[in-house]
Structure formats: structure tokens, C-alpha cells
Coordinates of C-alpha atoms and ligand atoms in Angstrom, one line a residue:
X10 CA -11.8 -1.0 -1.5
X11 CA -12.6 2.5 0.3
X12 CA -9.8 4.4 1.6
X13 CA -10.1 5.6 4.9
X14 CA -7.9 7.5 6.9
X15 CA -6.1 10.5 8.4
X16 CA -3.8 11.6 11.2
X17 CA -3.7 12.4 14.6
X18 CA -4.3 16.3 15.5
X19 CA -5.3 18.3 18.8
X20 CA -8.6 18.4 17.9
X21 CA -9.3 14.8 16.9
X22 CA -12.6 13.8 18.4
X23 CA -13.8 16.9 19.1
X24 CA -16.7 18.2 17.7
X25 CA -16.0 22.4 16.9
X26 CA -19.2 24.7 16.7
X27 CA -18.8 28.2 15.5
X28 CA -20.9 31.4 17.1
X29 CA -23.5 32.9 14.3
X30 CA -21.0 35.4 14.2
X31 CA -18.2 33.2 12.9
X32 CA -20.4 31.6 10.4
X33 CA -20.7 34.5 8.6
X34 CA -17.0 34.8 8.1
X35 CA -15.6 34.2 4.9
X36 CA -13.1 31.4 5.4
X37 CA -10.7 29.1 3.5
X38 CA -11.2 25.3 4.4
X39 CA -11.1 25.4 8.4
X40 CA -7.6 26.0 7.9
X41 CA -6.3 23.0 5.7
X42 CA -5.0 23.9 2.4
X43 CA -6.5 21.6 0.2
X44 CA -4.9 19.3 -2.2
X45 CA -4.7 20.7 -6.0
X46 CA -7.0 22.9 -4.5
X47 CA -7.5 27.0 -6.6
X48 CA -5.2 28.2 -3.4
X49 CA -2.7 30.2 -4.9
X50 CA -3.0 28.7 -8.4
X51 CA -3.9 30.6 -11.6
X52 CA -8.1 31.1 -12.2
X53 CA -7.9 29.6 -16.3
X54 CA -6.4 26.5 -15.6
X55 CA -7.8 23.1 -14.3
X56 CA -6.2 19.8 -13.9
X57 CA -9.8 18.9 -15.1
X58 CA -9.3 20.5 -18.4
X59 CA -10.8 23.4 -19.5
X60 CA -10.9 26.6 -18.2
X61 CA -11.5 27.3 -14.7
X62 CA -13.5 30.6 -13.8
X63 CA -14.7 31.1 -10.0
X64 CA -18.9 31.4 -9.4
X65 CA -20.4 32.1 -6.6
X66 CA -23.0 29.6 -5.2
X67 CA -25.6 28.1 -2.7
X68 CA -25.8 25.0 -1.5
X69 CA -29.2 23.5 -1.7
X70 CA -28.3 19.7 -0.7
X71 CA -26.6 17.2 -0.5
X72 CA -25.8 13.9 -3.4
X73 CA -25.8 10.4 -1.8
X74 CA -22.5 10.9 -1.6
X75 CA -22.3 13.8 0.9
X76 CA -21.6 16.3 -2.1
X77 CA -23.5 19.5 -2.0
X78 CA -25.6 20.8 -4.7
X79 CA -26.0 24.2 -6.6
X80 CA -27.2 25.2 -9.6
X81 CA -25.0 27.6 -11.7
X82 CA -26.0 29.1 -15.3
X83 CA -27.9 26.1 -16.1
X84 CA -25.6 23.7 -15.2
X85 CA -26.3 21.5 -11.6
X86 CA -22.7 21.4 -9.9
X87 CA -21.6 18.7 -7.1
X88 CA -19.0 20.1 -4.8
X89 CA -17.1 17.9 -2.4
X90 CA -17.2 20.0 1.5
X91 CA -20.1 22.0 0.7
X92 CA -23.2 22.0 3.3
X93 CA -27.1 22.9 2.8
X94 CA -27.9 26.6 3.2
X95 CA -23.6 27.7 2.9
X96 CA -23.0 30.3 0.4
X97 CA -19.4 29.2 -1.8
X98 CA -16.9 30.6 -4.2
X99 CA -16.2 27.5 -6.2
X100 CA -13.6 26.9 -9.1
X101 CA -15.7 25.9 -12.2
X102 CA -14.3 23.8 -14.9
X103 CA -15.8 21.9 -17.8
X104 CA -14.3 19.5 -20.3
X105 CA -16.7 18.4 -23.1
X106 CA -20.0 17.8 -20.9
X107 CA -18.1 16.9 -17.8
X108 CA -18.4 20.2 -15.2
X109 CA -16.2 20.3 -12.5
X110 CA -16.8 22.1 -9.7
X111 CA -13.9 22.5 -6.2
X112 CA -14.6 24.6 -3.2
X113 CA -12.7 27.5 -2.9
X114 CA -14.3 29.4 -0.1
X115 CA -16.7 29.6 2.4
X116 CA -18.6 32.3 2.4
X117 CA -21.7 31.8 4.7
X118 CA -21.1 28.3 6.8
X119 CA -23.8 26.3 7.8
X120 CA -24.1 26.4 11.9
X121 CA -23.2 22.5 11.5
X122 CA -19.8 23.2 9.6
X123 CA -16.9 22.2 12.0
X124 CA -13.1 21.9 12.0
X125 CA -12.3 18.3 10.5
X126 CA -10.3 16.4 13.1
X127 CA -8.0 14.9 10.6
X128 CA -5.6 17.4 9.0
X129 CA -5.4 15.3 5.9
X130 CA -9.6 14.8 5.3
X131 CA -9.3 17.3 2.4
X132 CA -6.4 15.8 0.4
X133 CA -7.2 11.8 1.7
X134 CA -11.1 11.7 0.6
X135 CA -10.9 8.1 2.5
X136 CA -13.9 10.4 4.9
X137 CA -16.2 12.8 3.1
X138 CA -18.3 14.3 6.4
X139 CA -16.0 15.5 8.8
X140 CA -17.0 18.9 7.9
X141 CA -20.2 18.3 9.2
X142 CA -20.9 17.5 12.9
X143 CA -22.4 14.2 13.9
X144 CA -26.0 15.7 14.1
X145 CA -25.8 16.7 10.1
X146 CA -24.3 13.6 9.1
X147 CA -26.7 11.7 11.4
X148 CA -29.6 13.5 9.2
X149 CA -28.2 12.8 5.8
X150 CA -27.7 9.4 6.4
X151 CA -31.2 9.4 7.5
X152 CA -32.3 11.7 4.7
X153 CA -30.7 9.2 2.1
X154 CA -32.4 6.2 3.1
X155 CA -35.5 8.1 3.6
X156 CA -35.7 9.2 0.3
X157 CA -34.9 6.2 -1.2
X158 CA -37.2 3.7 0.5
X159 CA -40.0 6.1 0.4
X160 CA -41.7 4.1 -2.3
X161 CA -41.9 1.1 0.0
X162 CA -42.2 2.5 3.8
X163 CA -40.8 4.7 6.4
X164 CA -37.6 3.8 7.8
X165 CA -36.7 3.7 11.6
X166 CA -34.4 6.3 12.9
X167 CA -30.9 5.4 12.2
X168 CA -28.7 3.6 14.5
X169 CA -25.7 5.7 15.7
X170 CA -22.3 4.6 17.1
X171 CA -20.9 7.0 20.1
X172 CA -17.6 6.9 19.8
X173 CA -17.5 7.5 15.9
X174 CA -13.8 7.1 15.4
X175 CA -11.1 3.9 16.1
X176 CA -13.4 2.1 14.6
X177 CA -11.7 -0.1 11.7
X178 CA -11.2 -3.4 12.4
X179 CA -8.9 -3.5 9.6
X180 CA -6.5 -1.2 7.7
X181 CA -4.5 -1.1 3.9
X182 CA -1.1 1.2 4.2
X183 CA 0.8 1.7 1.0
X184 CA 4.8 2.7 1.2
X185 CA 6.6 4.8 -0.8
X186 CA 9.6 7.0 -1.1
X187 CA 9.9 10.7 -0.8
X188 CA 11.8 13.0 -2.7
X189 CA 14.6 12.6 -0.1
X190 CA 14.4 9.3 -0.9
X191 CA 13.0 8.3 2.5
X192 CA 10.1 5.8 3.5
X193 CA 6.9 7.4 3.5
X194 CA 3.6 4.9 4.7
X195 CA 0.1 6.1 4.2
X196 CA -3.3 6.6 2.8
X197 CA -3.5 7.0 -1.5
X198 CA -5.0 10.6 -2.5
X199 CA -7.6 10.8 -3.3
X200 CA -8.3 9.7 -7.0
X201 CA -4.4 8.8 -7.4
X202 CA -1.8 6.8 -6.3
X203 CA 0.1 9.6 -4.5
X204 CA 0.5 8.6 -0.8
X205 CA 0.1 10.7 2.0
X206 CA 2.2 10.7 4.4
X207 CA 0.4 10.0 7.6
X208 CA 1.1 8.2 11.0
X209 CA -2.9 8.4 12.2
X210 CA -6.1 7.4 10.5
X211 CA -8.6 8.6 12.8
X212 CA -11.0 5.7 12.0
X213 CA -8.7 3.1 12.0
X214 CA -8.1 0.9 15.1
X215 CA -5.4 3.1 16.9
X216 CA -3.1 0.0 17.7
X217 CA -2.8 -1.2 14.1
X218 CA -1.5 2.4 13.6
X219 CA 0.9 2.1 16.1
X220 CA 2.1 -1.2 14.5
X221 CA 2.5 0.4 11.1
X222 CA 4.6 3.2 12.2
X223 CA 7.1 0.5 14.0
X224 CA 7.4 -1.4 10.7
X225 CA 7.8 2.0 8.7
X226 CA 10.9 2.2 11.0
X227 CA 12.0 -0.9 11.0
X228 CA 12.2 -0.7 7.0
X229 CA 14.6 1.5 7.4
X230 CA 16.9 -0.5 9.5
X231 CA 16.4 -3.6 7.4
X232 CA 17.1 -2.0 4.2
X233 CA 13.8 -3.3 2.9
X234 CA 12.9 -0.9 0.1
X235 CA 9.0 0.2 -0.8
X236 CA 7.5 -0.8 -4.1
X237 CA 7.6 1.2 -6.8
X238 CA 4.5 0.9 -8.7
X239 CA 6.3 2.4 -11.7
X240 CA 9.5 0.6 -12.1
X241 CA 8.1 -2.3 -10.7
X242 CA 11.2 -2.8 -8.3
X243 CA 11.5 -2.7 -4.2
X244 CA 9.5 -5.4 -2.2
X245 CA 7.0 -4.0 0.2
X246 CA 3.6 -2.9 -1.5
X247 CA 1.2 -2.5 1.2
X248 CA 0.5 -3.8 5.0
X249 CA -2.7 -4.9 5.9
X250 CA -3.4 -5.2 9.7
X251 CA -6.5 -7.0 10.9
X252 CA -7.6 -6.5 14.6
X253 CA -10.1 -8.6 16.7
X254 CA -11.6 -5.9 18.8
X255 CA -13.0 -8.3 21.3
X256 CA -10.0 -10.9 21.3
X257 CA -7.4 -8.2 20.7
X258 CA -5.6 -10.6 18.7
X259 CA -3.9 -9.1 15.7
X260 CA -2.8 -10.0 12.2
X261 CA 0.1 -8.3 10.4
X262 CA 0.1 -9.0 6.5
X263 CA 3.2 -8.0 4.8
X264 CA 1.8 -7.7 1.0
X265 CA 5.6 -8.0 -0.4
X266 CA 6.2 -8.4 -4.3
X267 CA 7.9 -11.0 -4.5
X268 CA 8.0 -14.5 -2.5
X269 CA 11.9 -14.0 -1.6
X270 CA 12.1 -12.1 1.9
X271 CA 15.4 -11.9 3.0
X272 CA 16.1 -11.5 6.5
X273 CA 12.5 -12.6 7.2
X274 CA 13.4 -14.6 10.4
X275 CA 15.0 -11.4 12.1
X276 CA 12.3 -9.0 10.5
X277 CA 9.3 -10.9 12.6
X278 CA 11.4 -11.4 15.4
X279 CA 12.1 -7.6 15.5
X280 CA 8.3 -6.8 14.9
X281 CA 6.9 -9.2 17.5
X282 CA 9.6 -7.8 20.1
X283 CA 8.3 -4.3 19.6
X284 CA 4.4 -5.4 19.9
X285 CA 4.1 -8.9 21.3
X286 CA 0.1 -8.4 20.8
X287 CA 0.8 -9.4 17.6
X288 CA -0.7 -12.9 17.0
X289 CA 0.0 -13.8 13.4
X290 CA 2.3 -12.8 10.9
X291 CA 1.9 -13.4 7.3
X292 CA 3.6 -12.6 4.0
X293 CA 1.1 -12.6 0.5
X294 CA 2.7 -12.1 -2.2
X295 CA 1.2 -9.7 -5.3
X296 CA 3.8 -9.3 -8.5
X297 CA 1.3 -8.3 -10.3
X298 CA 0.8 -4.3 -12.0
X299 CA -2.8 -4.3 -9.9
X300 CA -4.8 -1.8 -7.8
X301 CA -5.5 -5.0 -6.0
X302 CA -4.4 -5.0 -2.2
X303 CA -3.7 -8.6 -2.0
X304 CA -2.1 -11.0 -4.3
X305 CA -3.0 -14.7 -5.0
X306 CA 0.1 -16.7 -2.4
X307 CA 0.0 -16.5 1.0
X308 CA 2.8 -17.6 3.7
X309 CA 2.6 -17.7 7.3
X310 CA 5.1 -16.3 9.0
X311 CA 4.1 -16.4 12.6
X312 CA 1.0 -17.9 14.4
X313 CA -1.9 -19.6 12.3
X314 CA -2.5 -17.3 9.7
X315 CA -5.7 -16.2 11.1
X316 CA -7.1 -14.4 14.1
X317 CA -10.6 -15.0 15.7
X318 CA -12.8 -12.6 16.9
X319 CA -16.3 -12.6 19.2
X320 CA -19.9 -11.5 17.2
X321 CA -23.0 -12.3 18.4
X322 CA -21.7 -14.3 21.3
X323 CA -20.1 -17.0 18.8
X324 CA -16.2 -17.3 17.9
X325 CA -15.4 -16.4 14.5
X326 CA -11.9 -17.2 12.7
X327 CA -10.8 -14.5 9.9
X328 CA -8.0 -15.1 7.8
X329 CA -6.6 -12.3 5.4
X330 CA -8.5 -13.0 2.3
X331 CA -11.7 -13.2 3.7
X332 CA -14.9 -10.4 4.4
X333 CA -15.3 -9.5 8.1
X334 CA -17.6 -6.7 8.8
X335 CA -15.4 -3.7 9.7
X336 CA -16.9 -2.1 12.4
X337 CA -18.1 -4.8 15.0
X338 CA -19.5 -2.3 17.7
X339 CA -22.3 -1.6 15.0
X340 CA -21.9 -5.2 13.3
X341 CA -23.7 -6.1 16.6
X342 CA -26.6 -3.9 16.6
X343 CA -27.1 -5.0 12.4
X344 CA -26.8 -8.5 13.1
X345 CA -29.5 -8.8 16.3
X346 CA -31.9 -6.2 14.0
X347 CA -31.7 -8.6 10.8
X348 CA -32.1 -11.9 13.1
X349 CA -35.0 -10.4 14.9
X350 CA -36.3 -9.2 11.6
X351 CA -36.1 -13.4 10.4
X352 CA -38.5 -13.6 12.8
X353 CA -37.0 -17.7 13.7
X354 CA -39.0 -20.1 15.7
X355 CA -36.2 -22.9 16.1
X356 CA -37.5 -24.8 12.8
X357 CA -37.3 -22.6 9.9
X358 CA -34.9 -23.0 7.0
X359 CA -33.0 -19.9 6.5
X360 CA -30.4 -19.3 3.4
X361 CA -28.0 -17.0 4.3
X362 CA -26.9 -15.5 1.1
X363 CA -23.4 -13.6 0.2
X364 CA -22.7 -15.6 4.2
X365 CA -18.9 -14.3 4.0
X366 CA -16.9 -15.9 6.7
X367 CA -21.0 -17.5 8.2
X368 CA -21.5 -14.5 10.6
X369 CA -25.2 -14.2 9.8
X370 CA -25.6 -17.8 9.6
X371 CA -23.9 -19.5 12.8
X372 CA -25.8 -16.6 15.1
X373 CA -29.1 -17.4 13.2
X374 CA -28.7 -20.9 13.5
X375 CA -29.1 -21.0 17.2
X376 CA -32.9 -20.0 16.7
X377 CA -33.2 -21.8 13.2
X378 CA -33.7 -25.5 12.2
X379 CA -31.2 -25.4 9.6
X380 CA -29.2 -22.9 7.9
X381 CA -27.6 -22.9 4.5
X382 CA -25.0 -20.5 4.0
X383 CA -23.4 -19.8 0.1
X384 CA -20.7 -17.7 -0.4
X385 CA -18.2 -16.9 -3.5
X386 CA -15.1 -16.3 -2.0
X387 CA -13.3 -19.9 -1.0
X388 CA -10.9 -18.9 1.9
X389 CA -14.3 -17.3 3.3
X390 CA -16.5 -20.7 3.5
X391 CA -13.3 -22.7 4.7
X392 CA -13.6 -20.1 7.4
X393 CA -17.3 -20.7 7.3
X394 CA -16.8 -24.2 7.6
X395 CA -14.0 -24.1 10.2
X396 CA -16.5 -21.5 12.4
X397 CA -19.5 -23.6 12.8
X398 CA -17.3 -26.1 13.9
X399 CA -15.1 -24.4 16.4
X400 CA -18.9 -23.3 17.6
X401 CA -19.9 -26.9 17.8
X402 CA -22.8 -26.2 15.5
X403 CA -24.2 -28.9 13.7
X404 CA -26.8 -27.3 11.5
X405 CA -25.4 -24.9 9.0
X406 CA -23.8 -26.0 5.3
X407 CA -21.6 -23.8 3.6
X408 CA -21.5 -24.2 -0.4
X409 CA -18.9 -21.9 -2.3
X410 CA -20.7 -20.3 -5.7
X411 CA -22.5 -17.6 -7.0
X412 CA -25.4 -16.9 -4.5
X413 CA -28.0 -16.3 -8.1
X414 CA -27.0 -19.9 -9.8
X415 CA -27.2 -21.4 -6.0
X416 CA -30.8 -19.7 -5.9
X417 CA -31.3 -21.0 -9.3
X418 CA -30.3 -24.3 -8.7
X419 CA -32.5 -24.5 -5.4
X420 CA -35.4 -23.5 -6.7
X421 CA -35.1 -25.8 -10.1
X422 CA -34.8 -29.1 -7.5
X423 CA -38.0 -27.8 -5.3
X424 CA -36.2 -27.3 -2.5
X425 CA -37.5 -25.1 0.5
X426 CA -36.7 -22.2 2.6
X427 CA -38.8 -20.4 5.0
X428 CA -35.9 -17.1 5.5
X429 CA -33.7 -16.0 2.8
X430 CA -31.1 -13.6 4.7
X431 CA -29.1 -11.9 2.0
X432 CA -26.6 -9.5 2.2
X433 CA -24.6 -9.0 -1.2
X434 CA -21.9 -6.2 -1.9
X435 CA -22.7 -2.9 -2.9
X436 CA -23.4 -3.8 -6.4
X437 CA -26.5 -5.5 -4.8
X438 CA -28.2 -8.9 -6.0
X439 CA -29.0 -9.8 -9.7
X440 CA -32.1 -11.0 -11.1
X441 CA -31.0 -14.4 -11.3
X442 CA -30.9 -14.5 -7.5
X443 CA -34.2 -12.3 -7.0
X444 CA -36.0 -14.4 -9.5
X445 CA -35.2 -17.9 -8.0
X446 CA -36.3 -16.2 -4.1
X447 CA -39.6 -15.7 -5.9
X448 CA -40.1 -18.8 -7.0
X449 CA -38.6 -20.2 -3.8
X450 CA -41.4 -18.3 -1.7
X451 CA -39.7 -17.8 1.7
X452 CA -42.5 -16.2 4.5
X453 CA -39.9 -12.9 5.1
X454 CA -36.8 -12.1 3.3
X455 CA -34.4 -10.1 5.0
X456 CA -32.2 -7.4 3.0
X457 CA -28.8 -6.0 5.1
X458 CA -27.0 -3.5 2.6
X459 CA -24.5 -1.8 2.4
X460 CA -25.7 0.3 -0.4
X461 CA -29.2 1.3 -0.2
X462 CA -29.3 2.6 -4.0
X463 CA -29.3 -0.8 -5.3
X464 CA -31.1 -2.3 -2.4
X465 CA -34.3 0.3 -3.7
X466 CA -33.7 -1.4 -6.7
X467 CA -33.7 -4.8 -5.7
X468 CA -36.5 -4.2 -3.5
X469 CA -38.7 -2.8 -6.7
X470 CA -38.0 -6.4 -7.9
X471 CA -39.4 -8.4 -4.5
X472 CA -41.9 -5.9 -4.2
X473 CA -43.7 -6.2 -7.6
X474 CA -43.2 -9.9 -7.3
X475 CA -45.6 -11.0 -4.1
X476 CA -43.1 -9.4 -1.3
X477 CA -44.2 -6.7 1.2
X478 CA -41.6 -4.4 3.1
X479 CA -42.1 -4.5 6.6
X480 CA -39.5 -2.7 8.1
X481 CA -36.3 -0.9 7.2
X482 CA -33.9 0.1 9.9
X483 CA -30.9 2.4 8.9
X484 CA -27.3 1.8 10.4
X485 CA -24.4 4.4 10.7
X486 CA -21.7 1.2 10.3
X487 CA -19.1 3.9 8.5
X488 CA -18.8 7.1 10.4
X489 CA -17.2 10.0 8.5
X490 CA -18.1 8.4 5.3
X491 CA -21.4 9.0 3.2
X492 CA -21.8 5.2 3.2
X493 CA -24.9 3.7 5.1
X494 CA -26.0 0.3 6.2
X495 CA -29.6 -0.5 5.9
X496 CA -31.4 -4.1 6.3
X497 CA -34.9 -4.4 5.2
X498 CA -37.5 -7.1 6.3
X499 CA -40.2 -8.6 3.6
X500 CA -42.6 -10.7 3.8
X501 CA -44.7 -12.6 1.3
X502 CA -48.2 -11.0 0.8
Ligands
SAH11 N1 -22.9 -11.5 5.3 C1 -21.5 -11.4 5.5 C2 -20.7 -10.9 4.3 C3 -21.3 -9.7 3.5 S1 -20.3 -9.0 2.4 C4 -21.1 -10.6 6.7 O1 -22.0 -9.9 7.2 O2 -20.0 -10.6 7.1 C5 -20.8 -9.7 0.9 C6 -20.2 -11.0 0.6 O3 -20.7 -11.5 -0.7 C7 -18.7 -11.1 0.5 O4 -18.2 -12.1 1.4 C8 -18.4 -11.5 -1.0 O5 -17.3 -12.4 -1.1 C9 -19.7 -12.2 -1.3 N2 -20.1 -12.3 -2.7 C10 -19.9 -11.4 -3.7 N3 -20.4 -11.8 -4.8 C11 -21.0 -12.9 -4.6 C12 -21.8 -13.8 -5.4 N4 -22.1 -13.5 -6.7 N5 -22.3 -14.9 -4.8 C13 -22.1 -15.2 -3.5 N6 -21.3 -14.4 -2.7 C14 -20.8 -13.3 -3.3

């Protein structure tokens, strides 16, 4: 799960050019220290190992993941912060083969370097482009997908969001104490498990924020004590707010460690008194030593359990467990891309693949004969299930399983689909899946992504096996991150 986050500041939102003149200033990182950074700290030692000496570098570009490049005695550094053309002191480390290389100082900045809004983005890592205005990170999004679909067309220019912050529809908060012993909610470092203090994530939805900070108070009041991932004692791990941006309802998920809450009755009460836009309260319960957000039970507290949200025109029901897209402004321009990409007539039948919660499949059913969605994660196709009825559609099927043995399994009995829509997570499809879609021969396949590294590489697959790329359009769905959306139309040759 990506962190994303950071706090409120004066400049949030604001985009910050500097005059030529500035640019050429040497300058520390826009004025936030950054975490473990080689501020103030000895130049021969490294928490990377190794020792540490300081070079002097260019940037040349940029890794997929927003990292800039330079070359230094042989050796091709990746430093987090650093922009095209920008001349850097960095801190060099190397431990066996691993270099390491941190940003020290800005020597020359690039004329698209501005301040970050969030006065954590260096220490969170949750964002990696604030640096750069929304014009660079506009182009490296664009640059990334163009490089990596050049073997199989030219994509379209990128779609981009205008308000590129508040965007969330949901958001993880971890609690903890300080050294004062107080409750401190926030956003894990970077790499660690060290929270950060923090009362604004400047992508989040601003409300669920808001609601955070009131239960970070009210844990105070109620005695309810933070886990401690160490001693394994205390009871609240993380909250997990869900927001329907178009309903405005809201669900509040107290992720507690154990299934005993005492004083549960008063805690909602208190919670719902101080935002009565809350909708539904729930309590999952995780005892396990995980990284995992959510744990296997799940109690409702208050409401249904679930909130609904509008996509697409339809009326989609989201419960905690399940995939929603997270950004819905931009969910709506993917969607009506990849539908009008299906090219549907009213009779096709479309497979929606990796279907999550049926998003994809109940909108493309209106202009389909039938859709079948298949999904892995169970609480997802009950939602499935549960949405194309609430919709009062009558042909899509849900079947929970593994999208490749579903593929397989379809293809073994002969069965027939004119659109595969597939959307898998960022590890991408498997051959199993690719294979059967082959052998299934649908007219157009259409690929949404949100990784278009192994999307190139599923695509090499379709491509050398009868399918021909016929469009790729690139969506910014994760402002202020390096990740990219990108869905891909094929069609059989
Ligand atoms: N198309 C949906 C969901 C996309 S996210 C939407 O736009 O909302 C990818 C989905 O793939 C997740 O819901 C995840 O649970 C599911 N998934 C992951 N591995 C899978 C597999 N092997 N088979 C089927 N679904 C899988």
C-alpha cells in the first residue's frame, strides 16, 4: 500500500517559480531539513553503510520513479529530489555493490524546481514530485509512458486533474506515542515505521483529516492507548477513513488489536457527535505482528458497514476490504476512455477481468450484451454482486477466483468473448491469463494499468500473439506521485 501524505502549510497549493537569478543559488532543500539527511551530520558515515564522501553532480534524467540520474566515477547514481539539467552536492555511500546516493544541495535548480507544499514531503516519501511543478511532472509522466510503449505506438497526451490535491478517497493513519508519552497520528517515514507527526496530508480528502485529528483527541480523553508494534500492547493500530466524494458519505474504520473495545458505545457516540457526516463506523480487528493495514474480523459499529459512492452514473457500494479506485475525478475520465476503447455495440460479450468491486463491468454493461466480471478478493464480488443489483442490472455475473485459471478455464470449455477489459494490479497479468485471451480471440482487448512497466510487458505477449495496439492514453490518477495510469486498446490482427 503507498503512503501518501503531508501537512497543511501556507503555501499548500501553490505552485512557487523562482527568477533565473534564484536558480542559480546554491540552496538547501527549499527550506526543509530533510530526514537522516548529511545536514549537520559527519561526511564518513552512512546509515547505508559504508563510507559517505560528498560528489558533485548533474542530473541528466529522471528513473520511472521520479529519481534523477548522474553518473559519478563510473558508477550511475539515483537520487530522490533531483531534476534534469540541476547541478547537486550529493552524499555518496556504497555498501558491497549497493551505491547510495542523498541530495545534499542544490547547486543550479532547474527553472521547474519549486517549494514543496507539504512541509513533511522530504521525510514522508508518501509523494516524490512536489519539487517539480505540475508542468515537469506532467512531462515525466508523459515521458515514462512514452518511452515505454514506443515499441507498440504513440501514446495520447496525458490526462491531467486541475485541482491535483484533496484527492484521496481514502486514507491509512498509524498512532503512536511520543517521547512525552503523548498520542502522535500520522503518515510512516519513509522506509520505516517511524510516524510522523502530521495533522494534513495534502492529497488526502481534507474532511477525513479533519475526522482523524478529532479521534486523535478523543484518545486522549478515553484513555485508549496506540499500539505498540514492539511490545505488542495498546489497542489502536491504524484508522482507515473511506469517503464517497459524490455521496459524501463517510466510513470510519477503527483497525483496533484486539476484539475487546471498552467503552465502545460512548467512543462512537462521541465521534458521530463531533462529525455527524459520518455514515458508518466499524471496528476490524488485526492481532497479528503484520505490515498489513487490515486484519481478517470485521464489526460494525454504526451504519451498514459500507458506504456507496456515484461512478459512471451507476451507484456503487464499498465496504472496507474491498478495491475502489482512489481518485474518482480521474476514475471518470479512465473509465469513459477504456469503455469507448471496447468499442460496444449492445451485444458483445465483455470479461471484465481483476472487476474489483464491478466498476468497469456494471458501466460497460449498459452498452454490452453481457458482462462477466471475475475478481479474487470475496468482500469485493459480494459488493460486485450487491451493485449490479442495487443498479437493477440483469446482465453481469461475478465469479470470485484467479482472473488466469478463470481465463483458462473459459477458454478449455470453448466459451466466447468479443471484449476482454482487464485491469490487474501493478504486478500486471501472468501468462496463464494472456495465454487463455489468445486462445479466447476477443476482437479488442483493452489494458487499464496502473503500472505501465509490466503493462509493456504484457503487451509484448498480446502483441506477438495476433493482437495489435491501437491506442494508448495516459492518465495522471496519482498527482505528486511518480505513479501513472495508462489503458491500452488491442485489437486482433
Ligand atoms: N477494475 C477494478 C479493480 C482494479 S484493481 C476497478 O477499476 O476498480 C485490481 C483488482 O485485481 C483488485 O480488486 C484485486 O483484488 C484484483 N486481483 C488481484 N489479483 C487477482 C487475480 N489473480 N485474479 C483476479 N483478481 C485479482
Amino acid at each position: 500500500m503507498n503512503k501518501r501524505k503531508n501537512h497543511k502549510s501556507k503555501n499548500a497549493g501553490k505552485k512557487q517559480h523562482r527568477s533565473d537569478k534564484q536558480n542559480r543559488k546554491p540552496h538547501a532543500l527549499e527550506g526543509h531539513q530533510k530526514r537522516s539527511s548529511a545536514k549537520g551530520k559527519a561526511n564518513n558515515a552512512s546509515k547505508h553503510g559504508g563510507k559517505a564522501v560528498t560528489a558533485e553532480v548533474t542530473c541528466s534524467g529522471l528513473t520511472s520513479e521520479g529519481k534523477g540520474i548522474a553518473q559519478w566515477k563510473g558508477e550511475r547514481l539515483e537520487i530522490a529530489h533531483l531534476m534534469p539539467g540541476e547541478k547537486a552536492e550529493v552524499l555518496v555511500s556504497k555498501k558491497g555493490q549497493f551505491v547510495h546516493a542523498e541530495l545534499k544541495q542544490v547547486i543550479e535548480s532547474s527553472k521547474d524546481r519549486v517549494a514543496p507544499p507539504c512541509p513533511y514531503y522530504y521525510e514522508c516519501g508518501g509523494c516524490q514530485l512536489q519539487h517539480m511543478n505540475q508542468q515537469a511532472q506532467t512531462r515525466f509522466k508523459q515521458e515514462t509512458v512514452d518511452v515505454l510503449m514506443k515499441p507498440f505506438g504513440k501514446p495520447e497526451p496525458i490526462m491531467t486533474m486541475d485541482h491535483p490535491y484533496d484527492y484521496r478517497n481514502k486514507s491509512h493513519t498509524s498512532f503512536g506515542l511520543n517521547q512525552q508519552r503523548q498520542v502522535i497520528g500520522g503518515l510512516y517515514a519513509q522506509n520505516t515505521h517511524d510516524i510522523i507527526p502530521m495533522d494534513r496530508c495534502l492529497i488526502h480528502d481534507p474532511k477525513a483529516d479533519e475526522i482523524v485529528q478529532t479521534i486523535k483527541g478523543m484518545m486522549k480523553s478515553f484513555k485508549m492507548q496506540p499500539y505498540n508494534e514492539d511490545t505488542g500492547r495498546g489497542f489502536l493500530r491504524h484508522v482507515l477513513i473511506k469517503v464517497g466524494k459524490v455521496s459524501g458519505e463517510i466510513m470510519v474504520v477503527l483497525v483496533a488489536a484486539s476484539s475487546e473495545f471498552k467503552g465502545k458505545n460512548n467512543f462512537v457516540k462521541a465521534l458521530r457527535q463531533a462529525h455527524p457526516e459520518i455514515t458508518t463506523i466499524l471496528q476490524n480487528v488485526n492481532n497479528r505482528k503484520t505490515s498489513m493495514v487490515l486484519g481478517e474480523q470485521e464489526k460494525v459499529l454504526f451504519g451498514k458497514g459500507t458506504i456507496t459512492d456515484t461512478l459512471g452514473g451507476l451507484k456503487f457500494e464499498i465496504s472496507a476490504k474491498s478495491f475502489y479506485q482512489i481518485n474518482p475525478v480521474q476514475t471518470e475520465k479512465l473509465y469513459t476512455k477504456a469503455i469507448e476503447m471496447a468499442e460496444l455495440s449492445g451485444k458483445e460479450t465483455v470479461v471484465d477481468a481483476y472487476c474489483g468491486i464491478g466498476t468497469i463491468s456494471l458501466i460497460a454493461s449498459q452498452k454490452a450484451g453481457k458482462v462477466i466480471g471475475v475478481e479474487l478478493n470475496k468482500d469485493a464480488v459480494r459488493d460486485a454482486i450487491r451493485n449490479s443489483k442495487r443498479n437493477g442490472i440483469k446482465n453481469a455475473r461475478f465469479y470470485q477466483g484467479d482472473a488466469g485459471k478463470f481465463m483458462v478455464d473459459m477458454a478449455a470449455r470453448g466459451d466466447k468473448a468479443d471484449v476482454v477489459i482487464m485491469d490487474p494490479p501493478r504486478t500486471g497479468s501472468d501468462e496463464a491469463f494472456l495465454s487463455s485471451v489468445v486462445k479466447l480471440k476477443p476482437k479488442r482487448v483493452v489494458y487499464v494499468s496502473c503500472n505501465p512497466e509490466t503493462q509493456a510487458r504484457d503487451l509484448k505477449y498480446l502483441v506477438k500473439n495476433g493482437y495489435k495496439v491501437d491506442g494508448i492514453q495516459p492518465v495522471d490518477m496519482f498527482p505528486q506521485t511518480y505513479h501513472v495510469e495508462s489503458v491500452v486498446k488491442l485489437v486482433r490482427e
